[in-house]
Coordinates of C-alpha atoms and ligand atoms in Angstrom, one line a residue:
M1 CA -23.8 14.6 -23.6
I2 CA -21.4 15.3 -20.4
H3 CA -18.0 13.3 -20.3
V4 CA -15.8 13.5 -16.7
Q5 CA -12.8 14.7 -17.6
E6 CA -9.7 11.8 -17.9
V7 CA -7.5 13.7 -15.7
A8 CA -9.9 15.5 -13.0
T9 CA -8.0 18.8 -11.9
V10 CA -9.0 20.2 -8.6
D11 CA -11.1 22.9 -10.1
W12 CA -12.8 21.1 -12.2
L13 CA -13.4 18.9 -8.8
N14 CA -14.4 21.1 -7.0
E15 CA -16.7 22.5 -9.3
A16 CA -18.4 18.9 -9.5
K17 CA -19.3 19.2 -5.8
K18 CA -22.5 21.3 -7.0
N19 CA -23.9 17.5 -8.4
V20 CA -24.0 16.1 -4.8
L21 CA -27.4 16.1 -2.9
S22 CA -26.6 18.4 0.0
T23 CA -27.2 16.2 3.2
A24 CA -24.4 16.8 5.4
V25 CA -22.1 19.9 5.8
R26 CA -18.9 18.8 4.8
P27 CA -14.9 20.4 4.8
E28 CA -13.9 22.0 1.5
I29 CA -10.9 19.3 1.1
I30 CA -11.8 15.8 -1.1
M31 CA -10.0 12.7 -0.2
E32 CA -8.2 11.1 -3.2
R33 CA -5.8 8.2 -1.3
G34 CA -5.7 6.0 1.7
E35 CA -2.5 3.8 3.5
G36 CA -2.7 2.5 7.2
M37 CA -3.3 4.8 9.3
H38 CA -3.5 7.9 7.0
I39 CA -5.4 9.6 4.0
W40 CA -4.5 11.8 1.4
D41 CA -6.7 14.7 -0.4
T42 CA -6.0 16.2 -3.7
C43 CA -3.7 19.0 -3.2
G44 CA -1.6 16.3 -1.2
N45 CA -2.3 16.6 2.2
K46 CA -1.7 14.1 4.6
Y47 CA -4.0 13.4 7.7
L48 CA -3.2 11.3 11.0
D49 CA -6.5 9.3 10.9
F50 CA -8.4 9.0 14.3
V51 CA -12.0 9.6 12.8
G52 CA -11.9 5.5 10.8
G53 CA -13.9 6.2 8.1
W54 CA -16.2 6.8 11.2
A55 CA -15.0 3.6 13.1
V56 CA -15.2 1.8 9.8
N57 CA -11.0 0.8 9.1
C58 CA -10.4 -1.9 11.9
L59 CA -7.6 -2.3 9.3
G60 CA -6.8 1.2 8.5
H61 CA -6.7 2.1 5.5
S62 CA -6.5 0.2 1.9
P63 CA -4.8 -2.8 4.0
Q64 CA -2.9 -5.8 2.1
V65 CA -5.5 -8.7 3.6
L66 CA -8.7 -6.8 2.0
Q67 CA -6.7 -5.3 -1.5
Q68 CA -6.3 -8.9 -1.9
A69 CA -9.5 -11.2 -0.8
L70 CA -11.6 -8.6 -2.9
A71 CA -9.1 -9.3 -6.4
N72 CA -9.6 -12.5 -5.7
Q73 CA -13.2 -13.2 -5.5
A74 CA -13.7 -10.2 -8.0
G75 CA -12.2 -12.1 -10.4
T76 CA -13.6 -15.2 -8.9
L77 CA -16.9 -14.7 -8.7
V78 CA -18.4 -11.2 -8.3
H79 CA -22.7 -12.1 -7.2
A80 CA -24.3 -15.0 -7.6
S81 CA -27.8 -13.7 -6.5
P82 CA -29.4 -14.2 -3.1
A83 CA -30.9 -17.0 -4.3
Y84 CA -27.9 -19.5 -4.1
Y85 CA -25.5 -20.4 -1.2
N86 CA -22.1 -19.3 -2.4
K87 CA -19.2 -20.7 -0.5
P88 CA -17.1 -17.6 0.7
M89 CA -20.9 -17.0 2.7
L90 CA -21.0 -20.4 4.3
E91 CA -16.7 -20.0 5.4
F92 CA -18.1 -16.2 6.7
S93 CA -21.4 -17.4 8.5
A94 CA -19.3 -20.6 9.9
Q95 CA -16.2 -18.0 11.3
L96 CA -18.4 -15.1 12.8
T97 CA -20.9 -17.7 14.3
E98 CA -17.8 -19.7 16.2
V99 CA -16.5 -16.9 17.6
S100 CA -19.9 -14.8 18.6
G101 CA -21.0 -17.9 20.3
M102 CA -24.7 -17.4 18.4
D103 CA -25.5 -20.0 15.6
R104 CA -27.5 -18.3 12.9
V105 CA -26.4 -15.3 10.9
F106 CA -28.2 -12.5 8.7
F107 CA -26.0 -10.8 6.1
A108 CA -26.7 -7.5 5.0
S109 CA -24.9 -3.8 3.2
S110 CA -25.3 -1.2 6.6
G111 CA -26.1 -1.1 10.3
S112 CA -28.8 0.1 9.2
E113 CA -30.8 -3.1 7.4
A114 CA -29.1 -5.2 10.4
N115 CA -30.9 -3.5 13.0
E116 CA -34.1 -3.3 10.2
S117 CA -33.8 -7.5 10.8
A118 CA -33.3 -7.5 14.2
I119 CA -36.6 -5.3 14.9
K120 CA -38.5 -7.7 12.2
L121 CA -37.0 -10.8 14.5
A122 CA -38.1 -9.2 17.6
R123 CA -42.1 -8.6 16.3
K124 CA -41.6 -12.4 14.8
H125 CA -40.8 -13.2 17.8
G126 CA -44.2 -11.2 19.3
A127 CA -46.0 -12.9 16.5
V128 CA -45.1 -16.2 17.2
H129 CA -44.4 -16.3 21.0
L130 CA -46.3 -13.0 22.5
N131 CA -49.5 -12.8 21.3
G132 CA -48.8 -10.3 18.6
A133 CA -47.0 -8.1 20.5
Y134 CA -44.2 -5.5 18.3
E135 CA -43.5 -2.6 20.6
I136 CA -39.6 -2.8 21.2
I137 CA -37.8 -0.7 24.1
T138 CA -34.9 1.3 23.1
L139 CA -33.6 3.9 25.2
Q140 CA -32.7 8.0 25.5
G141 CA -29.7 9.4 23.1
S142 CA -29.2 6.1 21.0
F143 CA -28.6 5.5 17.3
H144 CA -29.9 2.8 15.6
G145 CA -29.9 4.1 12.1
R146 CA -31.4 6.3 9.2
T147 CA -34.1 3.8 7.3
L148 CA -37.2 5.1 9.1
A149 CA -37.7 2.2 11.4
T150 CA -34.3 2.6 12.5
M151 CA -35.2 6.5 12.8
S152 CA -38.0 5.5 14.9
A153 CA -36.4 3.0 17.5
T154 CA -33.5 6.2 17.9
G155 CA -33.7 8.2 20.4
K156 CA -32.1 11.7 19.1
Q157 CA -34.1 14.4 20.6
H158 CA -33.8 16.4 17.5
W159 CA -35.4 14.0 14.9
K160 CA -38.7 13.1 16.9
P161 CA -40.1 15.7 14.6
L162 CA -38.4 14.9 11.5
Y163 CA -40.3 12.8 8.2
A164 CA -43.8 12.3 10.2
P165 CA -45.5 9.9 10.1
K166 CA -42.8 7.2 12.2
V167 CA -43.1 4.2 12.6
D168 CA -45.1 3.1 15.3
G169 CA -44.2 0.6 18.4
F170 CA -40.8 2.0 20.1
R171 CA -40.6 3.5 23.5
H172 CA -37.5 5.9 24.6
V173 CA -36.9 5.6 28.4
P174 CA -33.2 7.0 29.6
I175 CA -29.9 5.0 30.2
N176 CA -28.8 3.4 32.6
D177 CA -32.3 3.5 34.5
L178 CA -33.6 0.5 35.5
D179 CA -37.1 1.2 37.6
A180 CA -38.1 3.8 33.7
C181 CA -37.0 0.1 31.4
F182 CA -39.1 -2.3 33.9
A183 CA -42.3 0.3 33.7
A184 CA -42.5 0.6 30.4
V185 CA -42.5 -3.2 29.7
N186 CA -46.1 -4.1 29.3
N187 CA -48.4 -6.7 27.0
N188 CA -47.2 -5.8 23.9
T189 CA -43.6 -5.1 24.7
C190 CA -41.5 -7.6 22.4
A191 CA -37.8 -6.9 23.1
I192 CA -34.8 -4.2 24.4
M193 CA -33.0 -2.4 22.3
V194 CA -29.4 -1.2 23.2
E195 CA -26.3 -0.1 22.0
P196 CA -23.7 -1.5 25.4
V197 CA -21.8 1.8 24.5
Q198 CA -24.0 4.8 23.2
G199 CA -21.6 5.6 19.7
E200 CA -23.7 8.8 18.2
G201 CA -25.0 9.4 21.2
G202 CA -21.2 10.8 22.4
V203 CA -19.5 7.7 24.1
H204 CA -22.2 6.7 27.3
P205 CA -21.3 3.3 28.4
L206 CA -24.3 1.3 29.6
D207 CA -23.3 -0.3 33.1
E208 CA -22.9 -3.4 33.9
A209 CA -25.9 -3.6 36.5
Y210 CA -28.0 -2.2 34.0
L211 CA -27.1 -4.8 31.8
Y212 CA -27.1 -7.8 33.8
G213 CA -31.3 -6.2 35.1
L214 CA -32.0 -6.1 31.3
R215 CA -31.1 -9.5 30.5
K216 CA -33.7 -10.3 33.8
I217 CA -36.9 -8.1 32.2
C218 CA -36.3 -9.8 28.7
D219 CA -36.6 -13.8 30.8
M220 CA -38.6 -12.8 33.0
Y221 CA -41.2 -12.1 29.5
G222 CA -39.7 -14.0 27.6
M223 CA -38.8 -11.0 25.5
L224 CA -35.9 -10.5 23.1
L225 CA -32.5 -8.5 24.4
I226 CA -31.0 -7.2 21.2
F227 CA -27.5 -5.4 21.7
D228 CA -27.0 -2.6 18.7
E229 CA -23.1 -3.1 18.3
I230 CA -23.0 -1.9 15.2
Q231 CA -20.1 0.6 16.7
T232 CA -19.2 -1.2 19.4
G233 CA -18.7 -4.9 17.6
M234 CA -15.6 -6.2 16.4
G235 CA -13.0 -5.6 18.4
R236 CA -13.3 -1.7 19.0
T237 CA -14.2 -2.2 22.8
G238 CA -11.1 -4.1 23.6
K239 CA -13.1 -7.5 23.4
L240 CA -14.3 -8.9 19.8
F241 CA -17.9 -8.0 20.9
A242 CA -18.9 -5.6 23.8
Y243 CA -21.2 -8.0 25.0
E244 CA -18.2 -10.2 26.5
H245 CA -17.5 -7.2 29.0
S246 CA -21.1 -7.6 30.6
G247 CA -21.1 -11.0 31.7
I248 CA -24.5 -11.6 30.2
K249 CA -25.6 -13.0 26.5
P250 CA -28.1 -10.8 24.3
D251 CA -30.4 -12.5 22.0
I252 CA -29.7 -10.5 19.0
I253 CA -26.3 -8.8 17.8
T254 CA -26.2 -6.6 15.1
L255 CA -22.7 -5.5 13.3
G256 CA -21.9 -2.8 10.9
K257 CA -19.6 -0.7 10.1
G258 CA -15.9 -2.3 11.0
I259 CA -17.1 -5.9 10.3
G260 CA -16.3 -4.8 6.6
G261 CA -13.4 -3.2 7.0
G262 CA -14.1 -0.5 4.4
F263 CA -16.1 -3.0 2.4
P264 CA -20.1 -2.0 2.5
L265 CA -21.4 -5.0 4.5
S266 CA -23.2 -5.9 7.9
A267 CA -24.8 -9.1 10.2
M268 CA -27.6 -9.9 12.6
L269 CA -27.0 -13.1 14.2
T270 CA -28.8 -14.6 16.5
L271 CA -29.2 -17.9 19.0
E272 CA -30.8 -21.2 16.9
K273 CA -34.0 -21.0 19.2
H274 CA -34.9 -17.5 16.9
N275 CA -34.8 -18.8 13.4
L276 CA -38.1 -17.5 13.2
F277 CA -38.2 -16.4 9.6
Q278 CA -40.5 -18.5 7.1
P279 CA -38.8 -18.4 3.3
G280 CA -39.7 -14.8 1.7
E281 CA -40.4 -12.8 5.0
Q282 CA -36.3 -11.2 4.9
G283 CA -34.2 -10.8 2.4
G284 CA -32.5 -8.3 -0.1
T285 CA -30.7 -8.1 -3.5
Y286 CA -27.3 -7.7 -1.8
C287 CA -27.2 -9.9 1.6
A288 CA -24.6 -12.5 1.6
Q289 CA -23.3 -11.6 -1.7
P290 CA -19.8 -13.1 -2.5
L291 CA -17.3 -10.2 -2.9
A292 CA -18.6 -8.7 0.5
M293 CA -18.3 -11.6 1.9
A294 CA -14.3 -12.7 1.0
A295 CA -14.0 -8.8 2.6
G296 CA -15.9 -10.1 6.5
L297 CA -13.7 -12.8 6.1
A298 CA -10.3 -11.5 5.4
V299 CA -11.2 -8.8 7.5
L300 CA -12.8 -11.4 10.7
Q301 CA -9.3 -13.3 10.2
E302 CA -7.1 -11.0 10.2
L303 CA -8.7 -9.0 13.6
L304 CA -8.6 -12.5 15.3
K305 CA -4.3 -13.4 13.7
R306 CA -3.0 -9.7 14.9
N307 CA -5.2 -10.0 18.2
L308 CA -6.2 -6.5 17.4
S309 CA -8.7 -6.3 20.1
A310 CA -6.2 -6.9 22.5
N311 CA -4.3 -3.8 21.0
A312 CA -7.8 -1.8 21.1
A313 CA -8.1 -2.7 24.9
A314 CA -4.3 -1.7 25.3
Q315 CA -4.0 1.6 23.1
G316 CA -7.3 2.8 24.8
H317 CA -5.8 2.7 28.4
Y318 CA -3.1 4.4 27.6
L319 CA -5.3 7.1 25.5
I320 CA -6.8 7.4 28.5
R321 CA -4.3 7.8 31.0
R322 CA -2.5 10.8 28.3
L323 CA -6.0 12.3 28.4
T324 CA -5.8 12.1 32.0
E325 CA -2.8 13.8 32.5
L326 CA -3.3 16.4 30.2
S327 CA -6.6 17.4 31.4
S328 CA -4.6 18.9 34.4
E329 CA -3.9 22.0 32.1
L330 CA -6.3 21.5 29.5
P331 CA -10.1 22.3 29.4
I332 CA -11.0 18.2 29.0
R333 CA -13.6 16.5 30.9
N334 CA -15.4 13.7 31.2
I335 CA -13.3 11.3 29.9
R336 CA -14.9 7.9 28.9
G337 CA -15.4 5.1 26.6
Q338 CA -13.6 1.6 26.7
G339 CA -10.9 -0.2 23.9
L340 CA -11.0 2.6 21.2
L341 CA -14.4 4.1 21.1
I342 CA -13.4 7.3 23.4
A343 CA -14.8 10.6 23.9
F344 CA -13.8 13.2 26.6
D345 CA -15.8 17.0 27.0
L346 CA -14.9 20.4 25.9
P347 CA -16.2 24.2 27.2
E348 CA -19.5 24.5 24.7
G349 CA -18.7 25.4 21.2
M350 CA -15.0 24.3 21.6
A351 CA -14.8 21.0 19.9
P352 CA -16.0 22.0 16.5
V353 CA -13.5 24.9 16.6
V354 CA -10.9 21.9 17.9
T355 CA -11.3 19.7 15.1
G356 CA -11.6 22.9 12.4
L357 CA -7.8 23.6 13.6
C358 CA -7.0 19.3 13.6
M359 CA -7.7 19.4 10.2
D360 CA -5.5 22.0 8.9
K361 CA -2.8 20.4 10.9
G362 CA -3.3 17.4 9.1
L363 CA -5.4 15.2 11.9
L364 CA -8.9 13.7 11.0
L365 CA -11.4 14.0 14.9
N366 CA -15.0 13.7 14.9
A367 CA -17.2 15.9 17.0
P368 CA -20.1 14.5 17.5
S369 CA -21.6 17.9 19.6
P370 CA -20.6 20.8 19.7
S371 CA -19.1 20.1 23.3
T372 CA -17.6 16.9 22.7
I373 CA -14.7 14.6 20.7
R374 CA -14.8 11.2 20.1
L375 CA -12.2 9.5 19.1
M376 CA -12.3 6.0 17.0
P377 CA -9.1 5.2 15.3
P378 CA -8.6 2.5 13.4
L379 CA -7.5 -0.9 15.7
I380 CA -3.9 -1.0 14.5
V381 CA -3.2 2.3 16.5
K382 CA 0.1 2.4 17.6
E383 CA 1.4 4.8 20.9
A384 CA 3.4 6.7 18.4
H385 CA -0.1 8.1 16.2
I386 CA -1.7 8.9 19.8
D387 CA 1.5 10.6 20.9
E388 CA 1.2 12.6 17.7
M389 CA -2.5 12.6 17.6
L390 CA -2.2 14.5 21.5
A391 CA 0.3 17.1 20.8
I392 CA -1.5 18.3 17.5
A393 CA -4.7 18.4 19.5
S394 CA -3.3 20.4 22.0
D395 CA -2.1 22.7 20.1
A396 CA -5.3 23.5 18.5
M397 CA -7.3 22.9 21.7
N398 CA -5.2 26.1 23.1
E399 CA -5.8 28.3 20.2
A400 CA -9.5 26.7 20.1
A401 CA -9.6 28.5 24.3
S402 CA -8.2 32.0 22.9
H403 CA -11.2 31.9 20.4
V404 CA -13.7 30.9 22.3
G405 CA -13.0 32.5 25.4
Ligands
LIG501 C1 -23.6 3.3 12.5 C2 -24.6 2.9 13.1 C3 -26.0 2.5 12.9 C4 -26.2 2.6 11.4 O1 -25.2 2.3 10.2 P1 -25.4 2.5 8.8 O2 -24.4 1.8 8.1 O3 -25.3 3.4 8.5 O4 -26.8 2.2 8.6 C5 -26.6 1.6 13.9 N1 -26.5 2.0 14.8 C6 -25.0 2.2 15.4 C7 -25.2 2.0 16.7 C8 -24.3 3.0 15.0 O5 -23.3 2.9 15.1

């Protein structure tokens, strides 16, 4: 029998990396501890975190309210089975439907599952109301998850040949092109699914007029409009939900990432008229389980109490202003985004060099493509953190410019 070392040394941990299935190119460092805007590795190096657990740690690392909610709930009831209601499930359902302007919620553990649920509900809608229509229109460059159906919904070009055959029933159209979307509608279409701001695709906001047009197309044909707000929801864009910027309301909203503040949790919200699943048609072992519900409730209450969506809006404005100033002396181009979901472009190939140099200097940044830097810090970020981040990133960009040439 192999024993895990009681006090794991850095050497032992490094050796243990060979046990992890290769699915990602990870840097050598090993994360150990987090607090607020910072995370520490096993060598004691401290990093200012502008990746934020991949737009997840909205309250920062290990926030008190989450620690307490999880500890209290763990001492009361960890899991009750999906066959029963539980108390935090009902408390959280009531609050989340109220603040989102929706009527009904289904909980799961990952964003992909929430989107699977939305896809199933749209197909059910097609079966009940649209003569069996099942096709869903999604956008080129979109990201909707990593289950087989959500990968099929995703509009990433280089995923096309992966894991064939894909799930049938998705049509991809170019972003912000209403005519192209209109042309893709046929008798088989049951829904349109979009991210209000494409996140993984490199931070591309959808135009207000485009969203308005999508709503009209859906109304015209009785189709559902699905907003994948897994990245944009829970205050990220400066409002609690990105749809609130648009002046229209979707039929389904999916949430993930920030909703659990780091605890695995996701949700699909919809309106009473789409309460269409028959018992047994959708579910899951961990759906609405008490620990996750307690975490979600604590995170939502803290977001509201501290008005962190307003902070996201204010800090986002500050960040864009400072980036714009810096663009006169650095090769920063196409600054874009909303709230604290922001990106800018650098010369091709420079972005991963910059994120690597930043890591050495104690700053975590994300490069979703070789020419793009994305910023998605916790919503508790302050101007001083942004100043510190930009000072380090500016040094890194100057250094990288000499590498890349
Ligand atoms: C992250 C993300 C997903 C997938 O969520 P997982 O929790 O990784 O399954 C889906 N849609 C969007 C917009 C996302 O950003």
